[in-house]
Amino acid sequence: MAFASMLWTLASYVGIFLTSWLLAWMAYYDITRTHIPPGMTDGVKLRVCNLIMNCFIGLGYFLDKLGIYSQLKVIRIAFNGIPPRKDSRLLIKDLFFEHVPVRVYWPNSPSPAGNRKGLLYVHGGVGQVGSIQAYERVCRYLARKSNSVVVNIGYRLSPEYPPPIQSQDCLAAAIYFLKNAKDYGVDPHCIVVAGDSSGATGTAALCQELVGIPDIPRVRAQVLIYPFLQALDFSLPSYQQNQSVPILFKKRAISLGFRYFKVKTDDVEQIMKNAHAPEALRVKYKKWVSADLIPDEFKVRGYKPEVPAPFSEELYRVSKPALETWFSPLLAEDEIIRQLPETFLLTCEYDVLRDDGLLYKKRLEDNGVAVTWHHLKDGFHGIAYAIDLGVIEFQGTRIAMQNIIDFLLGLSK
């Protein structure tokens, strides 16, 4: 018993030491490498949330190196969070649309049969994390406040299911819902597709693909919440200005995105300098992807044109799928863009992806697509995800979500 007690005491001390070391390292890393813009509302809260997230990432890395547990699985658990309580204002069911698991939310408020709006939600997470559970609060909020039937798509994740399976799952679920909307009390001509971050990438690509499919109702609108839209140029002003602003640092964004294609971590630094993009491709798409197209008001915080790193044929080979329109919808041809539905677009000032949204806004408007744009001057990437998370919720979270709700409520049938 004494020996067992001694071992337990020793293990406790080791655990305390490792935990303290991890927290100290994370705090040092956060302070030295993270930039919170001066005067930013809720800047302290953002720093704390980022520190907590880095702790999970660090813990996952540590466990992964010891061969105990996958880092990706640790991040998934953290992303899922604690499930919310039951909500008597909603009827919630887990179903399948074709082979794709979905969770459907019906408001309990009265509505004429078959006359509600429908909303398909594509969650973020770079196709590797995120789930129905992780986006439970977001989808509940949208269903309650917009009085819509919301479908939360549980597409399969990479690397267990390599791309483009994620896009295929979303397409299958969308076609099923469009064809069978009336069975769920939804007007088939008033269905919106929405998503945040990489889910907004999927939303944009999905809407592009749907315009070419005959004999299904047309999507009424798309909602793009701080979308990633192109993997061609990582030197745009927003990538320079916000490269160290949490929660989505420049290196983190590119590392996660290209891990989707099994690009080596060592190659990310060169991709960040655009070594993966051949000159001919940059010239071809300069009319759509260029810092010259970003309004000057978004360059006042600093911007310096960068010379790309020497082109790498090998990096281009492994990165080529990221330049296809299912991952870089900003590169779609005008013939597709002009057929897209009315669009709501949310951008955030302190987000590396801000300029992707600004460039897509211009493309849509140049092709006659109506755009409702809301820019959060004090916003950062991921701010809308904090809805209904109590003390974790940011001041800009409600503002962002209310603008989305106002857009949905204002859509005519």
PDB file of C-alpha atoms in Angstrom, residues 76 79 99-103 121-132 135 152-158 161 164-171 173 194 196-200 202-203 260:
ATOM      1  CA  ARG A  76     -12.435  17.700 -32.324  1.00  0.00           C
ATOM      2  CA  PHE A  79     -14.528  21.971 -30.784  1.00  0.00           C
ATOM      3  CA  HIS A  99     -26.561   8.669 -46.876  1.00  0.00           C
ATOM      4  CA  VAL A 100     -25.742  11.947 -45.099  1.00  0.00           C
ATOM      5  CA  PRO A 101     -26.616  12.414 -41.397  1.00  0.00           C
ATOM      6  CA  VAL A 102     -28.409  15.675 -40.686  1.00  0.00           C
ATOM      7  CA  ARG A 103     -30.102  17.313 -37.727  1.00  0.00           C
ATOM      8  CA  TYR A 121     -26.043  24.901 -42.862  1.00  0.00           C
ATOM      9  CA  VAL A 122     -22.519  23.802 -43.848  1.00  0.00           C
ATOM     10  CA  HIS A 123     -20.298  23.950 -40.761  1.00  0.00           C
ATOM     11  CA  GLY A 124     -16.694  25.138 -40.654  1.00  0.00           C
ATOM     12  CA  GLY A 125     -13.600  23.230 -39.547  1.00  0.00           C
ATOM     13  CA  VAL A 126     -11.574  22.874 -42.771  1.00  0.00           C
ATOM     14  CA  GLY A 127     -13.255  19.540 -43.469  1.00  0.00           C
ATOM     15  CA  GLN A 128     -11.309  18.003 -40.557  1.00  0.00           C
ATOM     16  CA  VAL A 129     -13.042  19.176 -37.375  1.00  0.00           C
ATOM     17  CA  GLY A 130     -16.536  20.414 -36.570  1.00  0.00           C
ATOM     18  CA  SER A 131     -19.730  18.420 -36.365  1.00  0.00           C
ATOM     19  CA  ILE A 132     -23.479  18.631 -35.909  1.00  0.00           C
ATOM     20  CA  TYR A 135     -22.770  23.825 -34.415  1.00  0.00           C
ATOM     21  CA  ASN A 152     -27.374  20.983 -39.979  1.00  0.00           C
ATOM     22  CA  ILE A 153     -25.305  18.807 -42.347  1.00  0.00           C
ATOM     23  CA  GLY A 154     -23.056  16.202 -40.730  1.00  0.00           C
ATOM     24  CA  TYR A 155     -20.720  15.594 -43.644  1.00  0.00           C
ATOM     25  CA  ARG A 156     -17.874  13.116 -43.246  1.00  0.00           C
ATOM     26  CA  LEU A 157     -14.479  14.447 -42.197  1.00  0.00           C
ATOM     27  CA  SER A 158     -10.927  14.134 -43.493  1.00  0.00           C
ATOM     28  CA  TYR A 161     -12.658  10.377 -45.676  1.00  0.00           C
ATOM     29  CA  PRO A 164     -13.775  15.885 -52.053  1.00  0.00           C
ATOM     30  CA  ILE A 165     -16.096  13.534 -50.087  1.00  0.00           C
ATOM     31  CA  GLN A 166     -17.073  16.474 -47.868  1.00  0.00           C
ATOM     32  CA  SER A 167     -18.320  18.439 -50.877  1.00  0.00           C
ATOM     33  CA  GLN A 168     -20.087  15.376 -52.273  1.00  0.00           C
ATOM     34  CA  ASP A 169     -21.931  14.793 -48.989  1.00  0.00           C
ATOM     35  CA  CYS A 170     -23.111  18.414 -48.903  1.00  0.00           C
ATOM     36  CA  LEU A 171     -24.250  18.235 -52.522  1.00  0.00           C
ATOM     37  CA  ALA A 173     -27.921  16.510 -48.827  1.00  0.00           C
ATOM     38  CA  ALA A 194     -25.302  29.113 -45.322  1.00  0.00           C
ATOM     39  CA  ASP A 196     -19.035  29.925 -41.872  1.00  0.00           C
ATOM     40  CA  SER A 197     -15.291  29.891 -42.574  1.00  0.00           C
ATOM     41  CA  SER A 198     -14.521  26.751 -44.621  1.00  0.00           C
ATOM     42  CA  GLY A 199     -18.241  25.995 -44.390  1.00  0.00           C
ATOM     43  CA  ALA A 200     -18.758  29.217 -46.317  1.00  0.00           C
ATOM     44  CA  GLY A 202     -18.425  24.819 -49.150  1.00  0.00           C
ATOM     45  CA  THR A 203     -21.544  26.985 -49.384  1.00  0.00           C
ATOM     46  CA  TYR A 260      -6.464  18.727 -46.089  1.00  0.00           C
TER      47      TYR A 260
END
